[in-house]
Short mmCIF file of C-alpha atoms in Angstrom, two decimals:
data_model
loop_
_atom_site.label_atom_id
_atom_site.label_comp_id
_atom_site.label_asym_id
_atom_site.label_seq_id
_atom_site.Cartn_x
_atom_site.Cartn_y
_atom_site.Cartn_z
CA LEU G 4 81.20 35.25 -44.46
CA ASN G 5 81.78 36.30 -48.01
CA LEU G 6 84.23 38.26 -50.17
CA THR G 7 81.47 40.34 -51.63
CA ALA G 8 79.38 43.04 -50.02
CA ARG G 9 76.18 41.68 -51.51
CA ALA G 10 75.59 39.09 -48.74
CA LEU G 11 76.28 41.58 -46.03
CA GLN G 12 73.82 44.08 -47.43
CA GLU G 13 71.03 41.56 -46.94
CA PHE G 14 71.36 41.99 -43.15
CA GLN G 15 71.00 45.77 -42.92
CA LEU G 16 67.51 45.21 -41.37
CA LEU G 17 69.23 43.83 -38.34
CA LEU G 18 71.10 47.16 -37.95
CA ARG G 19 67.81 49.04 -38.05
CA GLN G 20 66.52 46.89 -35.26
CA GLY G 21 69.41 47.73 -33.03
CA SER G 22 71.59 44.66 -33.50
CA MET G 23 75.41 44.98 -33.79
CA LEU G 24 76.74 43.74 -37.13
CA ILE G 25 80.48 43.09 -37.31
CA ILE G 26 81.75 43.37 -40.85
CA LYS G 27 85.16 41.84 -41.76
CA ILE G 28 86.64 40.53 -44.93
CA TYR G 29 87.80 36.92 -44.72
CA ILE G 30 90.09 35.83 -47.53
CA PHE G 31 90.11 32.18 -48.44
CA ASN G 32 92.13 31.19 -51.57
CA ARG G 33 91.15 33.81 -54.16
CA THR G 34 93.62 36.48 -53.16
CA ASN G 35 94.53 37.13 -56.82
CA TYR G 36 91.11 38.80 -57.15
CA ILE G 37 91.36 40.96 -54.00
CA PRO G 38 92.66 44.54 -54.05
CA GLU G 39 96.16 44.82 -52.50
CA LYS G 40 94.95 46.76 -49.51
CA PHE G 41 92.82 43.85 -48.42
CA LYS G 42 95.45 41.13 -48.67
CA LEU G 43 96.42 41.44 -45.03
CA ALA G 44 92.87 40.82 -43.87
CA LEU G 45 92.21 38.11 -41.32
CA LYS G 46 91.93 34.58 -42.57
CA LEU G 47 89.03 32.57 -41.21
CA ILE G 48 90.19 29.08 -40.22
CA ARG G 49 87.44 27.77 -38.04
CA ILE G 50 83.92 28.38 -36.76
CA LEU G 51 83.02 26.55 -33.62
CA VAL G 52 80.13 26.58 -31.22
CA GLU G 53 80.49 27.10 -27.48
CA LYS G 54 77.56 26.29 -25.24
CA SER G 55 76.89 28.54 -22.19
CA TYR G 56 74.15 29.20 -19.69
CA HIS G 57 73.23 32.25 -21.73
CA GLY G 58 72.68 30.29 -24.96
CA ASN G 59 74.98 29.37 -27.81
CA CYS G 60 77.57 31.73 -29.14
CA TYR G 61 79.85 31.31 -32.11
CA HIS G 62 83.59 31.75 -31.94
CA HIS G 63 85.60 32.61 -35.03
CA ILE G 64 89.21 31.61 -34.63
CA LEU G 65 91.22 34.03 -36.64
CA ARG G 66 94.79 33.93 -37.72
CA HIS G 67 96.72 37.12 -38.44
CA ILE G 68 100.34 36.81 -37.20
CA VAL G 69 98.93 35.56 -33.90
CA LEU G 70 95.84 33.51 -33.11
CA GLY G 71 92.81 35.29 -31.79
CA CYS G 72 89.18 34.54 -31.04
CA GLU G 73 85.99 36.58 -31.42
CA ALA G 74 82.46 35.68 -30.32
CA TYR G 75 79.16 36.40 -32.01
CA ASP G 76 75.47 35.63 -31.25
CA ALA G 77 74.61 34.56 -34.84
CA VAL G 78 76.58 33.56 -37.93
CA ALA G 79 75.55 33.67 -41.59
CA VAL G 80 77.72 31.42 -43.73
CA CYS G 81 77.47 32.94 -47.24
CA SER G 82 80.44 31.24 -48.96
CA GLY G 83 77.97 29.52 -51.35
CA ASN G 84 78.71 26.59 -53.65
CA TYR G 85 81.32 28.05 -55.92
CA ASN G 86 84.52 28.42 -53.88
CA SER G 87 86.36 25.16 -54.79
CA PRO G 88 86.65 24.22 -58.52
CA TYR G 89 85.83 20.58 -59.19
CA ILE G 90 87.57 18.41 -61.86
CA PRO G 91 86.56 14.74 -61.81
CA GLU G 92 89.40 12.41 -60.98
CA GLU G 93 88.60 10.24 -64.03
CA TYR G 94 90.28 12.77 -66.33
CA ASP G 95 93.98 11.99 -66.37
CA THR G 96 95.65 14.94 -68.03
CA SER G 97 99.21 14.17 -66.85
CA LEU G 98 100.42 13.61 -70.44
CA PHE G 99 98.76 16.66 -72.01
CA ALA G 100 101.24 19.47 -72.84
CA GLY G 101 98.77 22.24 -73.54
CA THR G 102 96.82 24.66 -71.33
CA ILE G 103 94.47 23.15 -68.68
CA MET G 104 92.13 25.35 -66.73
CA HIS G 105 88.86 25.29 -64.86
CA ALA G 106 86.03 27.66 -66.02
CA CYS G 107 86.49 29.78 -62.90
CA LYS G 108 89.80 31.01 -64.37
CA TYR G 109 88.45 31.80 -67.76
CA ASP G 110 88.30 35.54 -68.56
CA ASN G 111 89.77 36.26 -71.95
CA PRO G 112 88.85 34.37 -75.16
CA LEU G 113 91.63 36.04 -77.17
CA VAL G 114 94.17 33.99 -75.22
CA PHE G 115 92.85 30.98 -77.14
CA LYS G 116 92.50 32.65 -80.56
CA GLY G 117 93.59 30.21 -83.28
CA GLN G 118 93.64 27.27 -80.94
CA THR G 119 91.51 24.15 -80.86
CA VAL G 120 89.87 24.06 -77.43
CA LEU G 121 88.13 21.12 -75.71
CA VAL G 122 85.38 22.32 -73.42
CA VAL G 123 84.37 19.62 -71.00
CA GLY G 124 80.83 20.09 -69.81
CA PHE G 125 77.59 21.18 -71.30
CA ALA G 126 75.86 23.28 -68.62
CA ASN G 127 75.65 27.18 -68.34
CA SER G 128 79.39 27.88 -68.12
CA ALA G 129 80.31 25.44 -70.83
CA LEU G 130 77.77 26.86 -73.33
CA ASP G 131 78.74 30.48 -72.71
CA ILE G 132 82.47 29.81 -72.88
CA GLY G 133 82.20 27.59 -75.87
CA LEU G 134 80.26 30.24 -77.83
CA ASP G 135 82.58 33.03 -76.64
CA LEU G 136 85.62 31.09 -77.87
CA MET G 137 84.01 30.37 -81.23
CA GLU G 138 83.16 34.03 -81.76
CA HIS G 139 86.71 35.07 -81.07
CA GLY G 140 88.55 32.76 -83.45
CA SER G 141 88.86 29.39 -81.66
CA THR G 142 87.92 26.00 -82.97
CA VAL G 143 85.66 24.53 -80.21
CA ILE G 144 84.94 20.90 -79.31
CA MET G 145 82.18 20.53 -76.71
CA TYR G 146 82.11 17.32 -74.77
CA LYS G 147 79.19 15.90 -72.85
CA ARG G 148 79.27 12.30 -71.49
CA ASN G 149 75.60 11.50 -72.09
CA ASN G 150 72.92 12.51 -74.55
CA ASN G 151 70.49 14.17 -72.20
CA ARG G 152 69.46 17.75 -72.81
CA VAL G 153 71.93 18.61 -75.58
CA ASN G 154 71.30 22.23 -76.53
CA PRO G 155 71.56 23.10 -80.26
CA MET G 156 74.93 24.58 -81.16
CA PRO G 157 76.20 26.46 -84.21
CA ASP G 158 77.56 24.32 -87.04
CA ASP G 159 81.05 25.59 -86.33
CA VAL G 160 81.11 23.82 -82.97
CA VAL G 161 81.98 20.15 -82.78
CA VAL G 162 79.75 18.36 -80.27
CA VAL G 163 80.75 15.00 -78.81
CA THR G 164 78.26 13.19 -76.67
CA GLY G 165 77.33 9.71 -75.65
CA THR G 166 80.88 8.45 -75.09
CA SER G 167 83.70 8.74 -72.49
CA VAL G 168 87.18 10.10 -72.61
CA LYS G 169 89.61 7.19 -73.05
CA CYS G 170 92.77 9.19 -72.56
CA PHE G 171 94.62 12.42 -73.25
CA THR G 172 97.84 12.35 -75.13
CA GLU G 173 100.41 15.15 -75.36
CA ASN G 174 98.29 17.02 -77.89
CA SER G 175 94.99 15.20 -78.41
CA VAL G 176 91.95 13.64 -76.78
CA LEU G 177 90.85 10.07 -77.57
CA PHE G 178 87.30 8.89 -76.85
CA ASP G 179 85.97 5.42 -76.26
CA ASP G 180 84.26 5.36 -79.66
CA ASN G 181 87.74 5.81 -81.23
CA ARG G 182 87.22 9.46 -82.29
CA GLU G 183 90.37 11.45 -81.71
CA TYR G 184 90.83 15.23 -81.90
CA ARG G 185 94.02 17.26 -81.86
CA ILE G 186 93.61 19.93 -79.20
CA ASP G 187 95.71 22.83 -77.84
CA SER G 188 93.80 23.59 -74.61
CA ILE G 189 91.27 22.10 -72.18
CA ILE G 190 88.69 24.02 -70.19
CA PHE G 191 86.85 22.04 -67.59
CA CYS G 192 83.28 23.34 -66.94
CA THR G 193 82.64 20.60 -64.43
CA GLY G 194 81.23 22.54 -61.51
CA TYR G 195 82.37 23.12 -58.00
CA LYS G 196 82.70 21.35 -54.73
CA SER G 197 81.71 23.54 -51.87
CA ASP G 198 84.41 23.88 -49.18
CA VAL G 199 83.13 24.27 -45.66
CA SER G 200 86.24 22.93 -43.90
CA PHE G 201 86.03 25.98 -41.62
CA LEU G 202 83.03 24.47 -39.89
CA ASP G 203 84.23 22.85 -36.65
CA PRO G 204 82.75 19.40 -35.66
CA SER G 205 81.07 21.28 -32.79
CA CYS G 206 78.69 22.78 -35.32
CA GLN G 207 77.29 19.30 -35.74
CA LEU G 208 76.95 19.66 -39.51
CA HIS G 209 78.03 17.09 -42.14
CA GLN G 210 78.73 17.48 -45.82
CA PHE G 211 77.68 14.90 -48.37
CA TRP G 212 79.27 14.73 -51.79
CA PRO G 213 78.43 14.47 -54.69
CA LYS G 214 75.07 16.04 -53.78
CA ASN G 215 77.12 18.93 -52.34
CA VAL G 216 74.79 19.49 -49.38
CA ILE G 217 75.19 20.12 -45.75
CA TYR G 218 72.95 18.47 -43.26
CA PRO G 219 70.96 18.68 -41.01
CA CYS G 220 69.53 22.00 -42.24
CA TYR G 221 66.07 23.16 -41.25
CA ASN G 222 64.19 24.83 -44.08
CA MET G 223 67.25 24.30 -46.25
CA CYS G 224 69.16 27.07 -44.66
CA LEU G 225 69.33 26.88 -40.83
CA ASN G 226 71.63 24.64 -38.78
CA ALA G 227 68.96 22.36 -37.22
CA PHE G 228 70.97 22.07 -33.99
CA TYR G 229 71.93 25.82 -33.78
CA PRO G 230 69.37 27.82 -35.81
CA SER G 231 71.20 31.05 -35.17
CA MET G 232 73.62 29.73 -37.75
CA ALA G 233 72.42 29.97 -41.33
CA LEU G 234 73.98 28.55 -44.51
CA LEU G 235 72.67 30.69 -47.39
CA GLY G 236 72.55 30.22 -51.12
CA ARG G 237 73.45 26.52 -51.19
CA ALA G 238 71.18 25.18 -53.99
CA PHE G 239 71.92 24.73 -57.70
CA ILE G 240 70.01 25.62 -60.86
CA ILE G 241 68.38 28.51 -59.08
CA LEU G 242 68.25 32.30 -59.29
CA PRO G 243 71.18 32.80 -56.88
CA PHE G 244 70.61 36.42 -55.76
CA MET G 245 66.93 35.69 -55.22
CA LEU G 246 67.70 32.57 -53.15
CA ALA G 247 70.21 34.44 -50.99
CA ASP G 248 67.92 37.39 -50.63
CA TYR G 249 64.91 35.43 -49.41
CA GLN G 250 66.88 33.17 -47.15
CA ALA G 251 68.61 36.16 -45.64
CA GLN G 252 65.31 37.85 -44.91
CA TYR G 253 64.00 34.66 -43.28
CA PHE G 254 67.17 34.33 -41.20
CA THR G 255 66.89 37.98 -40.18
CA ALA G 256 63.34 37.25 -38.94
CA VAL G 257 64.58 34.24 -36.96
CA VAL G 258 67.54 36.15 -35.36
CA SER G 259 65.35 39.14 -34.46
CA GLY G 260 62.80 36.84 -32.78
CA LYS G 261 59.95 37.42 -35.11
CA VAL G 262 59.78 33.71 -36.06
CA LYS G 263 59.19 31.04 -33.49
CA LEU G 264 60.96 27.87 -34.42
CA PRO G 265 59.77 24.33 -33.52
CA SER G 266 61.67 22.14 -31.11
CA LEU G 267 65.01 20.59 -31.91
CA GLU G 268 63.34 17.20 -32.42
CA GLU G 269 60.87 18.62 -34.94
CA ARG G 270 63.66 20.58 -36.73
CA LEU G 271 65.67 17.38 -37.08
CA ASP G 272 62.63 15.40 -38.27
CA ALA G 273 62.08 18.06 -40.98
CA SER G 274 65.73 17.99 -42.09
CA CYS G 275 67.50 15.67 -44.49
CA ASP G 276 69.77 13.01 -43.07
CA TYR G 277 72.26 11.80 -45.65
CA SER G 278 74.03 9.46 -43.29
CA ASP G 279 71.85 6.61 -44.64
CA LEU G 280 71.13 7.14 -48.30
CA SER G 281 68.63 4.34 -48.40
CA LYS G 282 66.30 6.47 -46.23
CA VAL G 283 66.64 9.71 -48.22
CA GLN G 284 63.42 10.61 -49.97
CA PRO G 285 62.27 13.59 -52.00
CA PRO G 286 62.46 16.46 -51.55
CA CYS G 287 65.58 15.72 -49.45
CA ASP G 288 67.43 13.95 -52.26
CA THR G 289 66.92 16.99 -54.50
CA PHE G 290 68.06 19.42 -51.85
CA SER G 291 70.85 20.87 -53.97
CA VAL G 292 68.83 21.20 -57.13
CA MET G 293 65.64 23.40 -57.26
CA THR G 294 64.46 24.03 -60.77
CA GLY G 295 61.39 25.77 -62.19
CA LYS G 296 58.26 25.78 -60.08
CA SER G 297 59.84 24.00 -57.05
CA GLN G 298 62.19 26.89 -56.53
CA PHE G 299 59.47 29.45 -56.39
CA GLU G 300 57.22 27.35 -54.23
CA TYR G 301 60.14 27.11 -51.77
CA TYR G 302 60.56 30.97 -51.84
CA ARG G 303 56.82 31.35 -51.26
CA GLN G 304 56.83 29.06 -48.28
CA LEU G 305 59.95 30.52 -46.76
CA LEU G 306 58.67 34.06 -46.91
CA ALA G 307 55.34 32.99 -45.48
CA LEU G 308 57.17 31.41 -42.51
CA GLY G 309 59.00 34.64 -41.91
CA ASN G 310 55.88 36.73 -42.29
CA ILE G 311 57.48 38.55 -45.20
CA GLU G 312 55.42 39.92 -48.09
CA LEU G 313 55.97 38.58 -51.49
CA PRO G 314 57.57 41.03 -53.94
CA LEU G 315 55.13 42.55 -56.41
CA ASN G 316 56.89 41.01 -59.40
CA PHE G 317 57.32 37.60 -57.83
CA GLN G 318 55.11 35.72 -60.38
CA GLN G 319 56.64 37.68 -63.26
CA LEU G 320 60.10 36.54 -62.23
CA TYR G 321 58.98 32.93 -62.23
CA GLU G 322 57.42 33.30 -65.67
CA LEU G 323 60.59 35.02 -66.84
CA GLN G 324 62.71 32.07 -65.78
CA VAL G 325 60.43 29.70 -67.66
CA GLN G 326 60.69 31.80 -70.82
CA LEU G 327 64.46 32.05 -70.51
CA MET G 328 64.88 28.28 -70.29
CA ASN G 329 62.59 27.79 -73.28
CA VAL G 330 64.50 30.31 -75.34
CA ARG G 331 67.85 28.79 -74.45
CA MET G 332 66.80 25.32 -75.55
CA VAL G 333 65.83 26.71 -78.98
CA ASP G 334 68.51 29.36 -79.59
CA THR G 335 71.64 28.83 -77.51
CA LYS G 336 73.64 31.37 -79.47
CA HIS G 337 71.32 34.39 -79.07
CA TYR G 338 69.38 33.61 -75.93
CA ARG G 339 71.09 36.26 -73.86
CA LYS G 340 70.00 39.12 -76.16
CA GLN G 341 66.47 37.82 -76.01
CA PHE G 342 66.66 37.58 -72.28
CA ASP G 343 67.71 41.20 -72.03
CA GLU G 344 64.58 42.15 -73.88
CA LEU G 345 62.41 39.96 -71.67
CA ILE G 346 63.73 41.43 -68.41
CA LYS G 347 63.23 45.01 -69.57
CA ASN G 348 59.53 44.38 -69.43
CA ILE G 349 59.50 43.90 -65.66
CA LEU G 350 62.10 46.46 -64.59
#
């Protein structure tokens, strides 16, 4: 279930094995980015599970003028983590008269040329947007609440850390340390809150925020109760296409019967239960974040469970990721150019 063809391509192996794969485009709330001819596509409003003597089947309730229902033997939920922009409620911008947007809407730095722009956040999107704005004629103020992992920025960029936003006025931002800056626009690079409201309670899955995870999930991608339902690509600080690719290959092996899964009780024991946070222990409490070596160890284990061979350049990709992070910490402004040179060596 995704607006892009990338996720669907991962399951072409199922077609080769004689399975029927139904491809539809389900539009959520990003119709501005969809070609006109697709705007009348069916809108997915609910996924529910119906038990039968022949096993579980999934019903998609669809709305297109009239309500309809379609049944499938397996479901791959590929909506990911980036479908609902998140702006913390602590930021009251009701008095601010300038432009306010989330990073997901940012696409043209020239719109902000000559302006002073406050970029809230200091992760990937914030760094890239801040540098892009600076290079196209904007005065940039980068804001990060704490002092952890502050990447070096060019001298032209004002970096504010270790304080909180006290308030926004009509044309300025005031911090708790009494620093005040006149600003024209605010861009929030504050991440996303994954929206899985289309999952019916019958799926027996629960979402926990702010960890942005769904539980109980076996091997971090299968519905522990109904393992013919997969939720792919739902971790952060990862190589997203690699994560989706390997999880999709594993799910394909499960659906095709190549992988024998343990009992429901064992699947639940191996899953994370966020209903009682006092009992959550690693790696469960880091489910949504897999950095560095832990990410590749997960891939290695997942592919082994699916009897899938490791790619020839698997170790090189891991080493490349480590190099990229090291380069970024030293040279935020030029790291992408250096990354291009690094990746050419393994392609």
